[in-house]
mmCIF file of C-alpha atoms in Angstrom:
data_model
loop_
_atom_site.group_PDB
_atom_site.id
_atom_site.type_symbol
_atom_site.label_atom_id
_atom_site.label_comp_id
_atom_site.label_asym_id
_atom_site.label_seq_id
_atom_site.Cartn_x
_atom_site.Cartn_y
_atom_site.Cartn_z
ATOM 1 C CA UNK V 1 0.092 -0.112 -0.127
ATOM 2 C CA UNK V 2 1.272 3.513 -0.759
ATOM 3 C CA UNK V 3 0.072 6.581 1.179
ATOM 4 C CA UNK V 4 0.530 10.272 -0.146
ATOM 5 C CA UNK V 5 0.673 12.558 2.797
ATOM 6 C CA UNK V 6 -2.213 15.403 2.522
ATOM 7 C CA UNK V 7 -0.447 18.842 3.149
ATOM 8 C CA UNK V 8 -1.994 19.416 6.199
ATOM 9 C CA UNK V 9 -0.063 16.554 7.761
ATOM 10 C CA UNK V 10 3.289 17.611 6.238
ATOM 11 C CA UNK V 11 5.849 19.311 8.578
ATOM 12 C CA UNK V 12 8.355 21.993 7.490
ATOM 13 C CA UNK V 13 8.009 23.758 4.115
ATOM 14 C CA UNK V 14 8.333 20.980 1.575
ATOM 15 C CA UNK V 15 7.249 22.567 -1.704
ATOM 16 C CA UNK V 16 8.207 19.742 -4.032
ATOM 17 C CA UNK V 17 6.121 16.772 -5.333
ATOM 18 C CA UNK V 18 4.644 14.820 -2.546
ATOM 19 C CA UNK V 19 6.315 11.547 -1.839
ATOM 20 C CA UNK V 20 4.473 8.213 -1.877
ATOM 21 C CA UNK V 21 5.010 6.244 1.367
ATOM 22 C CA UNK V 22 5.461 2.502 0.877
ATOM 23 C CA UNK V 23 3.973 0.307 3.804
ATOM 24 C CA UNK V 24 4.441 -3.315 4.032
ATOM 25 C CA UNK V 25 1.299 -5.645 3.712
ATOM 26 C CA UNK V 26 0.952 -6.122 7.522
ATOM 27 C CA UNK V 27 1.809 -2.546 8.033
ATOM 28 C CA UNK V 28 -1.122 -1.832 5.756
ATOM 29 C CA UNK V 29 -3.476 -3.864 7.661
ATOM 30 C CA UNK V 30 -2.496 -2.239 10.996
ATOM 31 C CA UNK V 31 -2.745 1.109 9.462
ATOM 32 C CA UNK V 32 -6.272 0.648 8.089
ATOM 33 C CA UNK V 33 -7.584 -0.691 11.471
ATOM 34 C CA UNK V 34 -5.986 2.312 13.379
ATOM 35 C CA UNK V 35 -8.933 4.561 12.229
ATOM 36 C CA UNK V 36 -10.975 2.646 15.063
ATOM 37 C CA UNK V 37 -9.047 4.307 17.663
ATOM 38 C CA UNK V 38 -8.492 0.886 19.302
ATOM 39 C CA UNK V 39 -5.384 0.484 21.734
ATOM 40 C CA UNK V 40 -2.431 -1.590 20.715
ATOM 41 C CA UNK V 41 -3.933 -4.639 22.701
ATOM 42 C CA UNK V 42 -7.694 -4.391 21.194
ATOM 43 C CA UNK V 43 -5.823 -4.214 17.680
ATOM 44 C CA UNK V 44 -3.709 -7.103 18.397
ATOM 45 C CA UNK V 45 -6.826 -9.231 19.438
ATOM 46 C CA UNK V 46 -8.694 -8.044 16.480
ATOM 47 C CA UNK V 47 -5.977 -8.990 14.091
ATOM 48 C CA UNK V 48 -4.586 -12.078 15.897
ATOM 49 C CA UNK V 49 -1.185 -10.611 16.363
ATOM 50 C CA UNK V 50 0.882 -10.095 19.500
ATOM 51 C CA UNK V 51 0.825 -6.671 21.305
ATOM 52 C CA UNK V 52 4.463 -6.383 20.559
ATOM 53 C CA UNK V 53 3.849 -6.913 16.911
ATOM 54 C CA UNK V 54 1.385 -4.321 16.759
ATOM 55 C CA UNK V 55 3.502 -1.708 18.720
ATOM 56 C CA UNK V 56 6.309 -2.526 16.222
ATOM 57 C CA UNK V 57 4.152 -1.849 13.150
ATOM 58 C CA UNK V 58 2.706 1.269 14.630
ATOM 59 C CA UNK V 59 6.133 2.511 15.308
ATOM 60 C CA UNK V 60 7.226 1.586 11.865
ATOM 61 C CA UNK V 61 4.348 3.409 10.126
ATOM 62 C CA UNK V 62 4.754 6.655 12.333
ATOM 63 C CA UNK V 63 8.492 6.619 11.259
ATOM 64 C CA UNK V 64 7.707 6.204 7.655
ATOM 65 C CA UNK V 65 5.220 8.894 7.843
ATOM 66 C CA UNK V 66 7.666 11.300 9.011
ATOM 67 C CA UNK V 67 7.164 10.954 12.823
ATOM 68 C CA UNK V 68 3.372 11.739 12.954
ATOM 69 C CA UNK V 69 1.696 11.203 16.215
ATOM 70 C CA UNK V 70 -0.664 8.319 16.407
ATOM 71 C CA UNK V 71 -3.503 10.531 16.544
ATOM 72 C CA UNK V 72 -2.392 11.986 13.204
ATOM 73 C CA UNK V 73 -1.976 8.438 11.880
ATOM 74 C CA UNK V 74 -5.432 7.337 13.254
ATOM 75 C CA UNK V 75 -7.045 10.535 11.341
ATOM 76 C CA UNK V 76 -4.949 9.895 7.914
ATOM 77 C CA UNK V 77 -6.189 6.217 8.274
ATOM 78 C CA UNK V 78 -9.723 7.445 8.552
ATOM 79 C CA UNK V 79 -9.213 10.128 5.713
ATOM 80 C CA UNK V 80 -7.633 7.199 3.540
ATOM 81 C CA UNK V 81 -10.584 4.835 4.095
ATOM 82 C CA UNK V 82 -13.124 7.782 3.455
ATOM 83 C CA UNK V 83 -11.307 8.525 0.003
ATOM 84 C CA UNK V 84 -11.522 4.841 -0.691
ATOM 85 C CA UNK V 85 -15.343 4.503 0.001
ATOM 86 C CA UNK V 86 -15.859 7.769 -2.312
ATOM 87 C CA UNK V 87 -14.127 5.941 -4.974
ATOM 88 C CA UNK V 88 -15.895 2.749 -4.646
ATOM 89 C CA UNK V 89 -19.491 2.027 -5.891
ATOM 90 C CA UNK V 90 -21.068 0.917 -2.618
ATOM 91 C CA UNK V 91 -20.208 4.217 -0.805
ATOM 92 C CA UNK V 92 -19.974 2.468 2.577
ATOM 93 C CA UNK V 93 -17.725 3.563 5.318
ATOM 94 C CA UNK V 94 -14.942 1.069 5.619
ATOM 95 C CA UNK V 95 -13.940 2.124 9.296
ATOM 96 C CA UNK V 96 -16.276 0.828 12.000
ATOM 97 C CA UNK V 97 -15.811 -0.090 15.339
#
């Protein structure tokens, strides 16, 4: 999965083209589930992973996204899913808890 940061999430004064951030398959799964606001232990249970694995992936995601806070990553996840829902024919919300 690749993510392009919206300008409101970028820090500093980057004026060039926005870079696409590549996530691994497992990071993508964790990222797409962060929009629920679940804790690491709740995510671990939902995804059948250990809490340590979830923490590892969340840390990697945050680092790849330029050090965004967890809240910013959760918001970006929700925005990404909202954009995906707009592009799909069913128009359903993908992020539910």
